[in-house]
Short mmCIF file of C-alpha atoms and ligand atoms in Angstrom, two decimals:
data_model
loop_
_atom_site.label_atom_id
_atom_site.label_comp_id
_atom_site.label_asym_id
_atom_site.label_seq_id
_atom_site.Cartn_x
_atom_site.Cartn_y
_atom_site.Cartn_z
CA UNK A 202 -23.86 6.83 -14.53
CA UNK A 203 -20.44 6.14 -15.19
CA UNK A 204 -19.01 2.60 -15.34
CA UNK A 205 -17.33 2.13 -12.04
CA UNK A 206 -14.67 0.32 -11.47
CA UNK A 207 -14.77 -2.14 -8.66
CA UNK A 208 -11.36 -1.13 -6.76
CA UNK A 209 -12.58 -0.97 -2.99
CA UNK A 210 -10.69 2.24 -1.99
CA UNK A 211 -11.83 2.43 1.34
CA UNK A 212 -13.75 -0.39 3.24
CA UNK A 213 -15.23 -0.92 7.34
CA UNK A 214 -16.07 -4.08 8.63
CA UNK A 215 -18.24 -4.82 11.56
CA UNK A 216 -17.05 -1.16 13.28
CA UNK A 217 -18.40 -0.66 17.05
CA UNK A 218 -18.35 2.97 17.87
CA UNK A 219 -19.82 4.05 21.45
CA UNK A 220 -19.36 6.58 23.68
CA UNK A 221 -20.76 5.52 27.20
CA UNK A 222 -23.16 2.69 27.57
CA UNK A 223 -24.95 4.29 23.93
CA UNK A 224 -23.56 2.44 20.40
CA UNK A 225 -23.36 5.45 17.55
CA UNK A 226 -22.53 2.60 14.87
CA UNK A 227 -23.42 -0.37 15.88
CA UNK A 228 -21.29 -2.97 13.85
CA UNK A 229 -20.97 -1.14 10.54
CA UNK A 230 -19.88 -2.03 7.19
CA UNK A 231 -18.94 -0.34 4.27
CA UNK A 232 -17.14 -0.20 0.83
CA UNK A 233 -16.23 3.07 -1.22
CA UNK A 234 -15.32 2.56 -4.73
CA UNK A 235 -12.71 4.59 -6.57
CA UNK A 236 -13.26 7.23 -8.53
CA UNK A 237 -16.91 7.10 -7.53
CA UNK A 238 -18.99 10.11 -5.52
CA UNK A 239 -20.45 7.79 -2.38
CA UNK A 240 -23.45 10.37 -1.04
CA UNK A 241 -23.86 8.89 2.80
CA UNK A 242 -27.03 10.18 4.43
CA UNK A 243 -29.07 9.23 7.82
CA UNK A 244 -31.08 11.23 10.27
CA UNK A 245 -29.54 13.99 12.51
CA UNK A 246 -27.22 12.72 15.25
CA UNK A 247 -27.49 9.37 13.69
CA UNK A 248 -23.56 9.07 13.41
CA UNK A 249 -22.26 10.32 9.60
CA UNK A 250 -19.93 12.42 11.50
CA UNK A 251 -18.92 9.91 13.81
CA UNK A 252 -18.11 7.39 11.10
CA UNK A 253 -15.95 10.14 8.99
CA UNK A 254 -14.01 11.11 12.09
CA UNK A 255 -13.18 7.14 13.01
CA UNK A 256 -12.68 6.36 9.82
CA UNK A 257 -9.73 9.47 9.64
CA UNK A 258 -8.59 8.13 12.90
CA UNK A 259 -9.96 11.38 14.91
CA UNK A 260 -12.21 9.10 17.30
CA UNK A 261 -11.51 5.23 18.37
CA UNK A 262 -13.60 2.30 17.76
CA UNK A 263 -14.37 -0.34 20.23
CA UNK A 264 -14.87 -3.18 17.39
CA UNK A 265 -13.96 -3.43 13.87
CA UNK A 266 -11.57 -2.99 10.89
CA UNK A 267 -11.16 0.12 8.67
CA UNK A 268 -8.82 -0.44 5.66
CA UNK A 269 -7.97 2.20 3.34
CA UNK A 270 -5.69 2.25 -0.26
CA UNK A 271 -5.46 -1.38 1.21
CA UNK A 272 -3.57 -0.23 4.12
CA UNK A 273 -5.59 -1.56 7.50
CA UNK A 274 -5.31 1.65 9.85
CA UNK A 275 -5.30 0.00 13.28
CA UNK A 276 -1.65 -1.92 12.83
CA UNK A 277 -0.52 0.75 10.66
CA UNK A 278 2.89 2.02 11.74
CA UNK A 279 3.18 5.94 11.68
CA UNK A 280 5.03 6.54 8.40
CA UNK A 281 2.63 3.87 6.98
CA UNK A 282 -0.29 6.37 8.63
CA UNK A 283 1.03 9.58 7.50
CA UNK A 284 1.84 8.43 3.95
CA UNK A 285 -1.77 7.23 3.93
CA UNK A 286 -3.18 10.81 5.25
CA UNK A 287 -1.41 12.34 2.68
CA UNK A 288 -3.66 10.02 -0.10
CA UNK A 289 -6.70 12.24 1.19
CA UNK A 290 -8.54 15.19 1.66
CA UNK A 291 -11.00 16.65 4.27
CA UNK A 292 -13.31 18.90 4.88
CA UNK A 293 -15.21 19.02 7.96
CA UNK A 294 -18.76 20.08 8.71
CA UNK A 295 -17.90 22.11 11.49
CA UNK A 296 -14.90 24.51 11.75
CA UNK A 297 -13.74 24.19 8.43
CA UNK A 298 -11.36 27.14 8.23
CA UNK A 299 -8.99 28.30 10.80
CA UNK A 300 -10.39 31.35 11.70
CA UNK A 301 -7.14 33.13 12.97
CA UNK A 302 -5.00 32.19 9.65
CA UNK A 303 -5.27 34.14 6.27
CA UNK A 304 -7.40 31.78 3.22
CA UNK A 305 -4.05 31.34 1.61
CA UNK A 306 -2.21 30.00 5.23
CA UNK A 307 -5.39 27.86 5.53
CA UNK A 308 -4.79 25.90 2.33
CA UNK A 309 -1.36 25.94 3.12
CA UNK A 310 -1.74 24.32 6.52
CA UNK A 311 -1.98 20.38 5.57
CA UNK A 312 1.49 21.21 2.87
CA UNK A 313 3.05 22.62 5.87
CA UNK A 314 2.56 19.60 8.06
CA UNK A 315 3.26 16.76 5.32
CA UNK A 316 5.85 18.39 3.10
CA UNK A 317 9.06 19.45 3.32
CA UNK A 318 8.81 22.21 0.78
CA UNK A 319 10.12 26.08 -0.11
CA UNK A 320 7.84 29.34 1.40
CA UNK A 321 7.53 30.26 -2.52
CA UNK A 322 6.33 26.39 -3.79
CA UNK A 323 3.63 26.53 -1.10
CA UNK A 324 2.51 29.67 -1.92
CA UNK A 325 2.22 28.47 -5.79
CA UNK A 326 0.53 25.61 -4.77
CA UNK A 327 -2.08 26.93 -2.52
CA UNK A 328 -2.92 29.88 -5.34
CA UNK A 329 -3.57 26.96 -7.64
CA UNK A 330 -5.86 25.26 -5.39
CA UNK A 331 -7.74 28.42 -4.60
CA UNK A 332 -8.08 28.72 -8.61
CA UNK A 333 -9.22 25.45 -9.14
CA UNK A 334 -12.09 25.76 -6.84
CA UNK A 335 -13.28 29.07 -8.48
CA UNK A 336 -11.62 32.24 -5.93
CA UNK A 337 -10.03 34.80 -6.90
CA UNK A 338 -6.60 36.04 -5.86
CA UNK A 339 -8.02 38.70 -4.07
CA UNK A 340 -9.19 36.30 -1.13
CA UNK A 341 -5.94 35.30 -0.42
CA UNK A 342 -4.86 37.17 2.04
CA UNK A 343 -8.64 37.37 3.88
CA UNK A 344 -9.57 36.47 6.63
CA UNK A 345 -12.48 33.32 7.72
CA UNK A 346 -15.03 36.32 8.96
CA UNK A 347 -14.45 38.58 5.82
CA UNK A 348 -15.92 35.62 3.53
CA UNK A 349 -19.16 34.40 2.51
CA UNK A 350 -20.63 31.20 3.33
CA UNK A 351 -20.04 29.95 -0.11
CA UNK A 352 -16.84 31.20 -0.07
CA UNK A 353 -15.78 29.61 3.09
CA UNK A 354 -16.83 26.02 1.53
CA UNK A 355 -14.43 26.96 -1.59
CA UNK A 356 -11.33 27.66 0.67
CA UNK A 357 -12.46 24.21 2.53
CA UNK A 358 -12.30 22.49 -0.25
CA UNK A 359 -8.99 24.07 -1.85
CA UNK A 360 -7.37 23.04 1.82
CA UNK A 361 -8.89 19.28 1.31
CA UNK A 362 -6.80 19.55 -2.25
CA UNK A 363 -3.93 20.30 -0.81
CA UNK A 364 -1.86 17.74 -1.29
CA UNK A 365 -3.90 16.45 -4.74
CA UNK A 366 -5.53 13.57 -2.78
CA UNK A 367 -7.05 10.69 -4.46
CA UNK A 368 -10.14 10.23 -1.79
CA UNK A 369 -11.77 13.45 -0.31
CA UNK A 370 -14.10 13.29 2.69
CA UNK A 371 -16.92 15.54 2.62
CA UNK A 372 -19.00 16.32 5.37
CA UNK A 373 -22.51 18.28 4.52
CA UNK A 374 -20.18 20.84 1.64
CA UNK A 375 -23.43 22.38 0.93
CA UNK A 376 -25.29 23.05 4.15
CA UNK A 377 -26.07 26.30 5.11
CA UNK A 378 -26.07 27.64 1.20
CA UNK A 379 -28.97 28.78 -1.02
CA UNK A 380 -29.59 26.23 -3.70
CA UNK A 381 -27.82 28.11 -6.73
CA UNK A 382 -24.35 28.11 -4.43
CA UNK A 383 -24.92 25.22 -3.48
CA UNK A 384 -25.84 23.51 -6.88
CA UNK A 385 -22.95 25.28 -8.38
CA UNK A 386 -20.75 23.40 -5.60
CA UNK A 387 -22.12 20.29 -6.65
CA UNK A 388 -21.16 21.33 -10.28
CA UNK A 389 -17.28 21.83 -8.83
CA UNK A 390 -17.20 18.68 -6.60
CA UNK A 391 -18.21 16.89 -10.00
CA UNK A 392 -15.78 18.48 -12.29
CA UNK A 393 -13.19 18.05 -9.91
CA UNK A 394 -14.15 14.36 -9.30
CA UNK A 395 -13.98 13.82 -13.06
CA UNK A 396 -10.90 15.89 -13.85
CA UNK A 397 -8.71 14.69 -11.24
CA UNK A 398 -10.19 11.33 -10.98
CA UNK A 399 -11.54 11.95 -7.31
CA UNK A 400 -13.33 9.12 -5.60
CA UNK A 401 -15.41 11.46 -3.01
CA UNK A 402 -17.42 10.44 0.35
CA UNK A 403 -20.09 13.15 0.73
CA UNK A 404 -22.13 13.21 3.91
CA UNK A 405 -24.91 14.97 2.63
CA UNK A 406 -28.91 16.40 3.71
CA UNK A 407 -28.83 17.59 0.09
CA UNK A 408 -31.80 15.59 -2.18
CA UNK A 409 -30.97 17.78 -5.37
CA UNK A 410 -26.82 16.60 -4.86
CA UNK A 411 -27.99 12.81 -4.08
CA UNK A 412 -29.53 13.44 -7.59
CA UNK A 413 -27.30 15.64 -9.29
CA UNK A 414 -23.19 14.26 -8.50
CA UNK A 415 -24.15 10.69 -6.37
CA UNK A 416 -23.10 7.99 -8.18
CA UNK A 417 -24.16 5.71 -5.20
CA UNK A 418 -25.93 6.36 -1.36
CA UNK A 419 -25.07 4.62 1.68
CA UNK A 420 -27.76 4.90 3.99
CA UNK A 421 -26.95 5.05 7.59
CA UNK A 422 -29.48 4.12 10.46
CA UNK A 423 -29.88 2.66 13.65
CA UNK A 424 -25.92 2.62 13.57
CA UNK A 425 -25.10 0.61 10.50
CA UNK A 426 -25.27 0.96 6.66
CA UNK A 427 -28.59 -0.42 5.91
CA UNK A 428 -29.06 -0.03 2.21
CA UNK A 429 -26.33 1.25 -0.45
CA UNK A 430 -27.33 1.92 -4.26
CA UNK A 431 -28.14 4.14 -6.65
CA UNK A 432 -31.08 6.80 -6.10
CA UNK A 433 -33.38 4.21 -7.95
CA UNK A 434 -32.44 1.88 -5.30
CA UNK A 435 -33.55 4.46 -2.67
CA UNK A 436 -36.76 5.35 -4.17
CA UNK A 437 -37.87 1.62 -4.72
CA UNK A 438 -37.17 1.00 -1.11
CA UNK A 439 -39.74 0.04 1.69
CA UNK A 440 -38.15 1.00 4.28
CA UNK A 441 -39.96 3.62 6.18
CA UNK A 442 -36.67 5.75 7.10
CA UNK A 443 -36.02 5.64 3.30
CA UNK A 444 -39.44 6.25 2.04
CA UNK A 445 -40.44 9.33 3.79
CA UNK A 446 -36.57 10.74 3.56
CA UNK A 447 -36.77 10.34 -0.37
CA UNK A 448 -40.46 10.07 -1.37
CA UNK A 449 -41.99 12.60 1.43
CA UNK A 450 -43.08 15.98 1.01
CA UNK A 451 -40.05 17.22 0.49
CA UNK A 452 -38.31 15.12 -1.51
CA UNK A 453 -40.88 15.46 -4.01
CA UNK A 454 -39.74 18.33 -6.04
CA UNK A 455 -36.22 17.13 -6.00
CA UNK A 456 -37.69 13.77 -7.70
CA UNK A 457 -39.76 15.46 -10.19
CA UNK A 458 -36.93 17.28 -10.97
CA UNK A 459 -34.59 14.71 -12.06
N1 LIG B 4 -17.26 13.25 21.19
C1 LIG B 4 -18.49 12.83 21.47
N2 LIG B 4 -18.84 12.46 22.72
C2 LIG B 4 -20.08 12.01 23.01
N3 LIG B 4 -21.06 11.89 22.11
C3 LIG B 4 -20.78 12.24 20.84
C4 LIG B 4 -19.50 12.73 20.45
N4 LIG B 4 -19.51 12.99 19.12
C5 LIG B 4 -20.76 12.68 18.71
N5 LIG B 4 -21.52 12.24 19.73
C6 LIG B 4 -22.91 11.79 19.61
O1 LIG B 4 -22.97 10.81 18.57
C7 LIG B 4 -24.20 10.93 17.86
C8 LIG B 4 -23.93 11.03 16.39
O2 LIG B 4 -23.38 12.29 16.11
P1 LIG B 4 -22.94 12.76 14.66
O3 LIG B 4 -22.32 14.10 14.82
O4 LIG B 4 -22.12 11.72 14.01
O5 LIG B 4 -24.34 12.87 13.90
P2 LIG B 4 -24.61 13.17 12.38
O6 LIG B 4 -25.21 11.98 11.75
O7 LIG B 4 -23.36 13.71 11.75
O8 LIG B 4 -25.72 14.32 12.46
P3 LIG B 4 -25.91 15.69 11.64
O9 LIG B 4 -26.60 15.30 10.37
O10 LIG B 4 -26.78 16.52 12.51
O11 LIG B 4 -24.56 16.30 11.41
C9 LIG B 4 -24.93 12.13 18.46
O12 LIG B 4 -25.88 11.64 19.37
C10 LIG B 4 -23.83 12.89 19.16
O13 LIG B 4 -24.35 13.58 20.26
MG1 LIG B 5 -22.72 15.52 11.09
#
């Protein structure tokens, strides 16, 4: 594992997310490092989502404090909001393209809102994205439902490059792709962490990533972060969430094959 540095990128404190009587996170707290790949797992419907979209600002908190690039986002003002937005990339589990704009307008669409910039720079810009995450030029002008799955996660991730972000949240990249896409994603999400000095927040169900591109995991349950560390950490764990997720049946394989 690469030595990390200890630059706190993005950090929650004590965050109180409910919706009706029912706490999703239930006084959380996190750190992300920079230019680390966090892997964030925890059951289904136990809140990763949740925590990515109030963390972007897309839901509100009733408790807590979110700080990011050392900016705390509830007293932000909204140029101090929008320059921070710019500083990062997303791609969202569900919906991740537009389906009624081309793959090239889809990477364009977050230049378009932040930048003030020329037809012909944008179009350069989003061909170089869709390059850097492996497409041809051929997809450009396709639409969502002419693409693969795979293919779909690519122009995702090209969109959450956009504006070259420094943090890119990631929510399940690989789901719903057979393990050779899906390993060569993780290959891409770690060259492009390493080449462009990415720190990346991966929700993940994906045992071969957590082994292959995590530098650390951040386990979520009962609505807060109840163990972070590396995969060694996991597996000497007692915890019975943690020990059948990453020493039961099926996490065997995975293990053996590290
Ligand atoms: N807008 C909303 N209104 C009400 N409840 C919500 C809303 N969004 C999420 N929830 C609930 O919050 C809980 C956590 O959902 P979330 O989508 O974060 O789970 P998750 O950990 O991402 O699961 P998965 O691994 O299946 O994606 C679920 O019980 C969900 O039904
Ligand atoms: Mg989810």
């Amino acid at each position: 594992m690469a030595a990390l540095s200890k630059e706190v990128v993005l950090s929650a404190r004590d965050v109180v997310v409910a919706f009706g009587e029912r706490n999703i996170l239930d006084h959380l707290d996190l750190d992300v490092y920079r230019g680390e790949v966090l892997g964030f797992v925890g059951g289904s419907g136990a809140g990763k989502s949740v925590l990515m979209r109030t963390i972007i600002g897309l839901i509100p908190k009733r408790e807590g404090i979110i700080k990011v690039f050392g900016q705390y986002l509830d007293t932000a003002t909204e140029e101090q909001l929008v320059a921070v937005e710019q500083r990062w990339g997303i791609l969202f589990q569900q919906g991740a393209l537009f389906s009624s704009l081309t793959v090239l307008q889809n990477v364009q669409f977050p230049i378009r809102e932040y930048l003030n910039v020329s037809e012909r720079l944008m179009d350069e810009i989003a061909v170089a994205k869709l390059e850097m995450v492996g497409l041809s030029p051929d997809v450009q002008s396709k639409f969502p439902s002419e693409l693969s799955g795979g293919m779909i996660k690519r122009v995702a991730l090209a969109r959450a490059l956009a504006l070259d972000p420094e943090l890119v949240f990631l929510d399940e990249p690989t789901s719903g792709l057979d393990p050779i896409g899906a390993g060569e994603f993780d290959e891409l999400i770690k060259t492009l962490q390493r080449t462009l000095g990415l720190t990346v927040y991966m929700v993940t169900h994906d045992l071969d990533s957590l082994h292959a591109i995590c530098d650390r995991i951040a386990v979520l349950a009962g609505g807060k972060v109840i163990l972070t560390g590396t995969m060694k950490d996991m597996l000497a764990s007692e915890h019975p969430w943690l020990k059948s997720y990453f020493r039961g049946k099926r996490a065997r394989m995975a293990n053996l094959e590290s």
